[in-house]
mmCIF file of C-alpha atoms in Angstrom:
data_model
loop_
_atom_site.group_PDB
_atom_site.id
_atom_site.type_symbol
_atom_site.label_atom_id
_atom_site.label_comp_id
_atom_site.label_asym_id
_atom_site.label_seq_id
_atom_site.Cartn_x
_atom_site.Cartn_y
_atom_site.Cartn_z
ATOM 1 C CA MET G 135 135.225 -184.958 -9.645
ATOM 2 C CA THR G 136 132.818 -183.782 -6.448
ATOM 3 C CA LEU G 137 133.117 -179.762 -8.158
ATOM 4 C CA LEU G 138 132.225 -181.323 -11.406
ATOM 5 C CA GLU G 139 128.717 -183.327 -9.898
ATOM 6 C CA LEU G 140 127.951 -180.469 -7.714
ATOM 7 C CA ASN G 141 128.769 -177.941 -11.100
ATOM 8 C CA TYR G 142 126.096 -179.876 -12.224
ATOM 9 C CA ALA G 143 123.831 -180.126 -9.495
ATOM 10 C CA ASN G 144 123.531 -176.561 -9.372
ATOM 11 C CA PRO G 145 120.260 -176.026 -11.861
ATOM 12 C CA LEU G 146 118.538 -178.532 -9.992
ATOM 13 C CA LEU G 147 120.267 -177.547 -6.683
ATOM 14 C CA LEU G 148 118.711 -173.844 -7.056
ATOM 15 C CA GLN G 149 114.455 -175.176 -7.326
ATOM 16 C CA ILE G 150 114.861 -176.763 -4.143
ATOM 17 C CA PRO G 151 114.723 -173.712 -1.168
ATOM 18 C CA ARG G 152 111.930 -172.927 -3.858
ATOM 19 C CA VAL G 153 109.841 -175.712 -2.088
ATOM 20 C CA LEU G 154 109.640 -174.203 1.397
ATOM 21 C CA PHE G 155 109.853 -170.411 0.013
ATOM 22 C CA GLU G 156 107.505 -170.861 -2.331
ATOM 23 C CA THR G 157 105.210 -172.952 -0.811
ATOM 24 C CA PHE G 158 104.815 -170.580 2.261
ATOM 25 C CA MET G 159 104.610 -167.287 0.148
ATOM 26 C CA TYR G 160 101.926 -169.309 -2.177
ATOM 27 C CA THR G 161 99.969 -170.259 1.218
ATOM 28 C CA ALA G 162 99.750 -166.971 2.741
ATOM 29 C CA ILE G 163 99.131 -165.260 0.015
ATOM 30 C CA ILE G 164 95.877 -167.318 -0.279
ATOM 31 C CA TYR G 165 94.844 -168.359 2.917
ATOM 32 C CA PHE G 166 95.096 -165.121 4.715
ATOM 33 C CA SER G 167 93.522 -163.195 1.777
ATOM 34 C CA THR G 168 90.137 -165.463 2.707
ATOM 35 C CA ASP G 169 87.726 -164.927 5.402
ATOM 36 C CA ILE G 170 88.479 -168.285 6.959
ATOM 37 C CA GLY G 171 92.039 -167.624 7.381
ATOM 38 C CA ARG G 172 92.642 -165.790 10.505
ATOM 39 C CA ASP G 173 94.288 -168.054 12.473
ATOM 40 C CA PHE G 174 98.436 -168.409 12.231
ATOM 41 C CA GLY G 175 98.737 -171.410 13.401
ATOM 42 C CA THR G 176 96.792 -173.714 10.985
ATOM 43 C CA TYR G 177 99.119 -171.132 8.490
ATOM 44 C CA LEU G 178 102.131 -172.971 9.579
ATOM 45 C CA SER G 179 101.170 -176.185 9.874
ATOM 46 C CA ILE G 180 98.966 -176.123 6.027
ATOM 47 C CA SER G 181 101.948 -175.096 4.475
ATOM 48 C CA ILE G 182 104.673 -177.507 6.871
ATOM 49 C CA SER G 183 101.517 -180.511 5.253
ATOM 50 C CA ILE G 184 102.451 -179.057 1.356
ATOM 51 C CA THR G 185 105.794 -178.546 1.867
ATOM 52 C CA MET G 186 106.148 -182.322 3.178
ATOM 53 C CA SER G 187 104.391 -183.427 -0.318
ATOM 54 C CA GLY G 188 106.461 -180.883 -2.216
ATOM 55 C CA ILE G 189 109.353 -182.746 -1.561
ATOM 56 C CA CYS G 190 107.499 -186.108 -2.594
ATOM 57 C CA ALA G 191 106.200 -184.075 -5.487
ATOM 58 C CA MET G 192 110.045 -183.622 -6.659
ATOM 59 C CA ALA G 193 111.117 -187.013 -6.384
ATOM 60 C CA TYR G 194 107.929 -187.817 -8.323
ATOM 61 C CA GLY G 195 109.284 -185.509 -10.714
ATOM 62 C CA PHE G 196 112.544 -187.685 -10.873
ATOM 63 C CA PHE G 197 110.593 -190.375 -11.416
ATOM 64 C CA LEU G 198 108.466 -189.361 -14.126
ATOM 65 C CA ALA G 199 112.203 -187.870 -16.408
ATOM 66 C CA GLY G 200 113.018 -191.170 -15.612
ATOM 67 C CA LEU G 201 109.738 -192.888 -16.994
ATOM 68 C CA PHE G 202 109.640 -190.792 -20.022
ATOM 69 C CA GLU G 203 112.822 -191.020 -22.536
ATOM 70 C CA SER G 204 112.357 -187.167 -24.159
ATOM 71 C CA LEU G 205 110.284 -184.139 -23.101
ATOM 72 C CA PHE G 206 107.903 -184.155 -25.791
ATOM 73 C CA ILE G 207 107.195 -187.812 -25.097
ATOM 74 C CA GLY G 208 106.984 -186.849 -21.534
ATOM 75 C CA THR G 209 105.052 -184.207 -21.321
ATOM 76 C CA GLU G 210 102.633 -185.885 -23.683
ATOM 77 C CA LEU G 211 102.156 -189.132 -21.277
ATOM 78 C CA SER G 212 102.836 -187.215 -17.808
ATOM 79 C CA ALA G 213 99.395 -186.013 -17.826
ATOM 80 C CA ILE G 214 97.687 -189.597 -17.709
ATOM 81 C CA VAL G 215 99.917 -190.451 -14.759
ATOM 82 C CA ASP G 216 98.867 -187.182 -13.203
ATOM 83 C CA LEU G 217 95.269 -187.982 -13.479
ATOM 84 C CA ILE G 218 95.292 -191.282 -12.266
ATOM 85 C CA LEU G 219 97.034 -189.785 -9.422
ATOM 86 C CA LEU G 220 94.892 -187.119 -8.876
ATOM 87 C CA LEU G 221 91.554 -189.180 -8.955
ATOM 88 C CA VAL G 222 92.757 -191.549 -6.329
ATOM 89 C CA SER G 223 93.237 -188.267 -4.351
ATOM 90 C CA GLY G 224 89.465 -187.810 -2.745
ATOM 91 C CA VAL G 225 89.073 -185.245 -5.434
ATOM 92 C CA TYR G 226 85.956 -186.570 -7.171
ATOM 93 C CA ILE G 227 85.901 -189.867 -4.893
ATOM 94 C CA ASN G 228 85.707 -190.516 -1.446
ATOM 95 C CA VAL G 229 88.604 -192.480 -0.042
ATOM 96 C CA ARG G 230 86.451 -194.910 0.967
ATOM 97 C CA THR G 231 86.332 -196.683 -2.375
ATOM 98 C CA VAL G 232 89.801 -196.436 -3.179
ATOM 99 C CA PRO G 233 91.223 -198.349 -0.577
ATOM 100 C CA LEU G 234 94.522 -199.483 -1.396
ATOM 101 C CA LEU G 235 95.691 -197.400 -4.811
ATOM 102 C CA LYS G 236 95.321 -193.647 -3.053
ATOM 103 C CA TYR G 237 98.422 -194.791 -1.288
ATOM 104 C CA ILE G 238 101.024 -193.528 -3.896
ATOM 105 C CA SER G 239 99.309 -190.276 -4.512
ATOM 106 C CA PHE G 240 101.233 -187.433 -2.694
ATOM 107 C CA PHE G 241 97.899 -185.732 -4.180
ATOM 108 C CA PHE G 242 96.194 -187.949 -1.174
ATOM 109 C CA TYR G 243 98.854 -187.545 0.761
ATOM 110 C CA ALA G 244 98.359 -183.108 0.797
ATOM 111 C CA ASN G 245 95.004 -183.452 0.463
ATOM 112 C CA GLU G 246 94.117 -185.266 3.174
ATOM 113 C CA SER G 247 97.432 -183.482 5.572
ATOM 114 C CA VAL G 248 95.853 -180.105 4.738
ATOM 115 C CA ALA G 249 92.231 -181.357 5.573
ATOM 116 C CA ILE G 250 92.759 -182.184 8.865
ATOM 117 C CA ASN G 251 95.156 -179.475 9.841
ATOM 118 C CA PHE G 252 92.587 -177.253 8.940
ATOM 119 C CA TRP G 253 89.049 -179.317 10.026
ATOM 120 C CA LEU G 254 90.099 -179.837 13.245
ATOM 121 C CA THR G 255 90.001 -176.341 14.840
ATOM 122 C CA ILE G 256 86.866 -175.674 13.717
ATOM 123 C CA ASP G 257 84.834 -176.389 16.993
ATOM 124 C CA GLU G 258 81.334 -175.363 15.266
ATOM 125 C CA ILE G 259 79.605 -174.566 12.176
ATOM 126 C CA LYS G 260 76.292 -173.236 12.589
ATOM 127 C CA CYS G 261 73.654 -174.579 10.030
ATOM 128 C CA ARG G 262 72.014 -171.850 8.169
ATOM 129 C CA LYS G 263 69.265 -173.762 6.790
ATOM 130 C CA PRO G 264 67.249 -176.960 9.033
ATOM 131 C CA SER G 265 66.624 -178.342 6.071
ATOM 132 C CA HIS G 266 70.098 -178.927 4.520
ATOM 133 C CA THR G 267 72.488 -181.534 5.251
ATOM 134 C CA CYS G 268 74.189 -179.669 8.681
ATOM 135 C CA PHE G 269 77.691 -180.632 10.484
ATOM 136 C CA PRO G 270 78.291 -179.489 14.093
ATOM 137 C CA ASN G 271 81.940 -179.953 13.951
ATOM 138 C CA GLY G 272 85.398 -179.945 11.947
ATOM 139 C CA THR G 273 85.613 -183.865 12.826
ATOM 140 C CA ALA G 274 82.116 -184.352 11.557
ATOM 141 C CA VAL G 275 83.361 -182.895 8.375
ATOM 142 C CA LEU G 276 86.202 -185.359 8.345
ATOM 143 C CA GLU G 277 84.076 -187.981 8.509
ATOM 144 C CA SER G 278 82.359 -187.004 6.069
ATOM 145 C CA PHE G 279 84.787 -187.104 3.125
ATOM 146 C CA GLY G 280 86.514 -190.238 4.643
ATOM 147 C CA PHE G 281 89.542 -189.105 6.147
ATOM 148 C CA GLY G 282 91.255 -189.559 9.544
ATOM 149 C CA THR G 283 89.919 -187.426 12.714
ATOM 150 C CA SER G 284 92.703 -187.179 14.149
ATOM 151 C CA ASP G 285 96.842 -185.585 14.456
ATOM 152 C CA VAL G 286 98.168 -189.054 14.587
ATOM 153 C CA VAL G 287 96.520 -189.954 10.755
ATOM 154 C CA MET G 288 98.891 -187.061 9.531
ATOM 155 C CA TYR G 289 102.056 -188.142 10.801
ATOM 156 C CA GLU G 290 101.792 -191.590 9.349
ATOM 157 C CA HIS G 291 101.317 -189.843 5.967
ATOM 158 C CA TYR G 292 104.345 -187.822 6.660
ATOM 159 C CA LEU G 293 106.112 -191.302 7.260
ATOM 160 C CA TYR G 294 104.027 -192.511 3.787
ATOM 161 C CA GLN G 295 105.443 -189.719 2.254
ATOM 162 C CA LEU G 296 109.146 -190.300 2.726
ATOM 163 C CA ILE G 297 108.778 -194.068 2.006
ATOM 164 C CA LEU G 298 106.889 -193.331 -1.301
ATOM 165 C CA THR G 299 110.272 -190.447 -1.712
ATOM 166 C CA ILE G 300 112.422 -193.377 -1.702
ATOM 167 C CA VAL G 301 110.818 -195.983 -3.698
ATOM 168 C CA LEU G 302 110.335 -193.217 -6.276
ATOM 169 C CA HIS G 303 114.207 -191.948 -6.241
ATOM 170 C CA PHE G 304 114.843 -195.783 -6.854
ATOM 171 C CA LEU G 305 112.517 -196.232 -9.497
ATOM 172 C CA ALA G 306 113.480 -193.221 -11.144
ATOM 173 C CA PHE G 307 117.500 -193.789 -10.995
ATOM 174 C CA ILE G 308 116.779 -197.158 -12.549
ATOM 175 C CA GLY G 309 114.731 -195.324 -14.819
ATOM 176 C CA ILE G 310 117.250 -192.736 -15.852
ATOM 177 C CA ARG G 311 120.255 -194.834 -15.897
ATOM 178 C CA ARG G 312 117.982 -196.781 -18.873
ATOM 179 C CA ASN G 313 117.682 -193.416 -20.418
ATOM 180 C CA VAL G 314 121.376 -192.853 -20.553
ATOM 181 C CA LYS G 315 122.120 -196.445 -21.849
ATOM 182 C CA LYS G 316 119.170 -196.602 -24.520
ATOM 183 C CA ILE G 317 119.848 -193.183 -26.104
ATOM 184 C CA GLY G 318 123.836 -193.735 -25.237
ATOM 185 C CA PHE G 319 126.585 -191.522 -24.639
ATOM 186 C CA TYR G 320 128.232 -188.532 -26.876
ATOM 187 C CA MET Z 189 101.148 -165.801 -10.632
ATOM 188 C CA PHE Z 190 98.472 -168.766 -9.909
ATOM 189 C CA SER Z 191 97.900 -168.293 -6.261
ATOM 190 C CA LEU Z 192 96.123 -164.667 -7.730
ATOM 191 C CA VAL Z 193 93.833 -166.303 -9.394
ATOM 192 C CA ILE Z 194 92.813 -168.963 -6.998
ATOM 193 C CA THR Z 195 92.435 -165.429 -4.538
ATOM 194 C CA ALA Z 196 90.001 -164.335 -7.092
ATOM 195 C CA VAL Z 197 88.120 -167.113 -6.376
ATOM 196 C CA TYR Z 198 88.133 -167.958 -3.499
ATOM 197 C CA SER Z 199 88.477 -164.645 -1.322
ATOM 198 C CA GLY Z 200 84.286 -164.932 -0.845
ATOM 199 C CA ILE Z 201 84.573 -168.166 1.182
ATOM 200 C CA SER Z 202 83.169 -167.791 4.672
ATOM 201 C CA PHE Z 203 81.733 -170.044 7.272
ATOM 202 C CA ASP Z 204 78.531 -167.819 6.464
ATOM 203 C CA SER Z 205 77.350 -169.602 3.478
ATOM 204 C CA ASP Z 206 74.953 -171.983 2.955
ATOM 205 C CA SER Z 207 77.642 -173.819 0.796
ATOM 206 C CA ALA Z 208 80.100 -173.412 3.041
ATOM 207 C CA VAL Z 209 81.673 -176.733 3.800
ATOM 208 C CA GLN Z 210 81.612 -177.090 -0.042
ATOM 209 C CA ASP Z 211 83.172 -173.940 -0.429
ATOM 210 C CA ILE Z 212 86.170 -174.877 2.010
ATOM 211 C CA LYS Z 213 86.713 -178.382 1.051
ATOM 212 C CA GLY Z 214 87.222 -177.155 -2.451
ATOM 213 C CA PHE Z 215 89.757 -174.391 -1.332
ATOM 214 C CA LEU Z 216 91.641 -176.799 0.512
ATOM 215 C CA LEU Z 217 91.734 -178.824 -2.167
ATOM 216 C CA ILE Z 218 93.467 -176.482 -4.830
ATOM 217 C CA LEU Z 219 95.555 -175.100 -1.762
ATOM 218 C CA ALA Z 220 97.114 -178.567 -1.157
ATOM 219 C CA THR Z 221 97.341 -179.753 -5.284
ATOM 220 C CA GLU Z 222 97.952 -176.785 -7.294
ATOM 221 C CA ILE Z 223 101.401 -176.093 -5.961
ATOM 222 C CA LEU Z 224 102.548 -179.873 -6.300
ATOM 223 C CA PHE Z 225 101.994 -179.836 -9.795
ATOM 224 C CA THR Z 226 104.537 -176.732 -10.221
ATOM 225 C CA PHE Z 227 107.200 -178.550 -8.485
ATOM 226 C CA VAL Z 228 106.443 -181.538 -9.943
ATOM 227 C CA TYR Z 229 107.349 -180.378 -13.594
ATOM 228 C CA ALA Z 230 110.229 -177.898 -12.175
ATOM 229 C CA VAL Z 231 111.912 -180.724 -12.145
ATOM 230 C CA PHE Z 232 110.608 -182.293 -14.847
ATOM 231 C CA MET Z 233 111.505 -180.074 -16.840
ATOM 232 C CA LEU Z 234 115.091 -178.974 -15.728
ATOM 233 C CA PHE Z 235 116.640 -182.861 -16.168
ATOM 234 C CA TYR Z 236 115.980 -182.955 -19.669
ATOM 235 C CA GLU Z 237 118.427 -179.419 -19.426
ATOM 236 C CA VAL Z 238 121.064 -181.452 -17.623
ATOM 237 C CA LEU Z 239 120.759 -184.999 -19.535
ATOM 238 C CA PRO Z 240 123.109 -184.245 -22.572
ATOM 239 C CA LEU Z 241 125.750 -182.986 -20.763
ATOM 240 C CA LEU Z 242 125.141 -186.038 -17.609
ATOM 241 C CA ARG Z 243 125.366 -188.089 -20.929
ATOM 242 C CA LYS Z 244 128.222 -186.864 -22.115
ATOM 243 C CA GLU Z 245 130.204 -186.601 -18.721
ATOM 244 C CA THR Z 246 128.912 -190.309 -17.669
ATOM 245 C CA GLY Z 247 130.079 -191.610 -21.038
ATOM 246 C CA ASP Z 248 133.583 -190.478 -20.510
ATOM 247 C CA ARG Z 249 133.842 -192.173 -17.157
ATOM 248 C CA LEU Z 250 134.372 -188.393 -15.556
ATOM 249 C CA TYR Z 251 131.813 -189.669 -12.637
ATOM 250 C CA SER Z 252 129.049 -192.489 -12.717
ATOM 251 C CA LEU Z 253 125.588 -192.219 -12.707
ATOM 252 C CA SER Z 254 124.753 -193.968 -9.494
ATOM 253 C CA ALA Z 255 127.407 -190.829 -7.638
ATOM 254 C CA TYR Z 256 125.490 -188.193 -9.500
ATOM 255 C CA TYR Z 257 122.058 -189.131 -8.597
ATOM 256 C CA VAL Z 258 122.786 -190.289 -5.109
ATOM 257 C CA SER Z 259 125.197 -186.939 -4.210
ATOM 258 C CA LEU Z 260 121.640 -184.766 -6.037
ATOM 259 C CA VAL Z 261 119.066 -186.392 -3.966
ATOM 260 C CA LEU Z 262 121.252 -185.837 -0.840
ATOM 261 C CA LEU Z 263 122.238 -182.514 -1.649
ATOM 262 C CA MET Z 264 118.633 -181.950 -2.210
ATOM 263 C CA VAL Z 265 117.009 -183.273 1.285
ATOM 264 C CA ARG Z 266 119.802 -181.447 3.162
ATOM 265 C CA SER Z 267 118.901 -177.861 1.203
ATOM 266 C CA SER Z 268 115.098 -178.177 2.270
ATOM 267 C CA LEU Z 269 115.163 -179.044 5.165
#
């Protein structure tokens, strides 16, 4: 029985080391090819932050599978759910404007954690044109985005993401059980 | 593959340009969010491939759905560490 479960878990499990491996590869390719990507410590902390959100993202994938009965409906409608999560992540809107809804979005956690990882290492930004709005250092930039300005905020996000992952898995299981019962057994 | 596309667009950013902060903000954003989509849809698509087998096996009462799900998640957490 255990063997069977393992057997059918296999195709899904093969995807798992991807989170770690792919994140590190992907971040390395993008980060080190830019002029700002010179610090190996920042690379590691960014990769870890994305990996934490990646685990949460996989839970969200399960959740979507539970939410929609078929692949066809799922691909049509999941874009809407994605859009909501992306909109409250602080991409197109300052996160101060969405006080509560942002905590359900793993995009928000990833976005803020990576921003903190990067901007806290920047001690000085040169001002090219005094007429423009100038930020003296990375902390000022973070404040202008409405993000937290210390490492503690990032660790809190890791914790919140863990809770969110558990909640999503719980909801996903309920949804999948409903789907299996609704479609019926063979 | 899409990391190469992002690289192509963002390879020119540096602190010397006038719009440095805006550039880097967008860069970090794309860096953080774009790969998460691939994780979501990898699981999402695969689950529907496993679903027919899952329905058959649970219908035959070989194992309960909760046992399957818990084992899946536990194994997932262990191997991603």
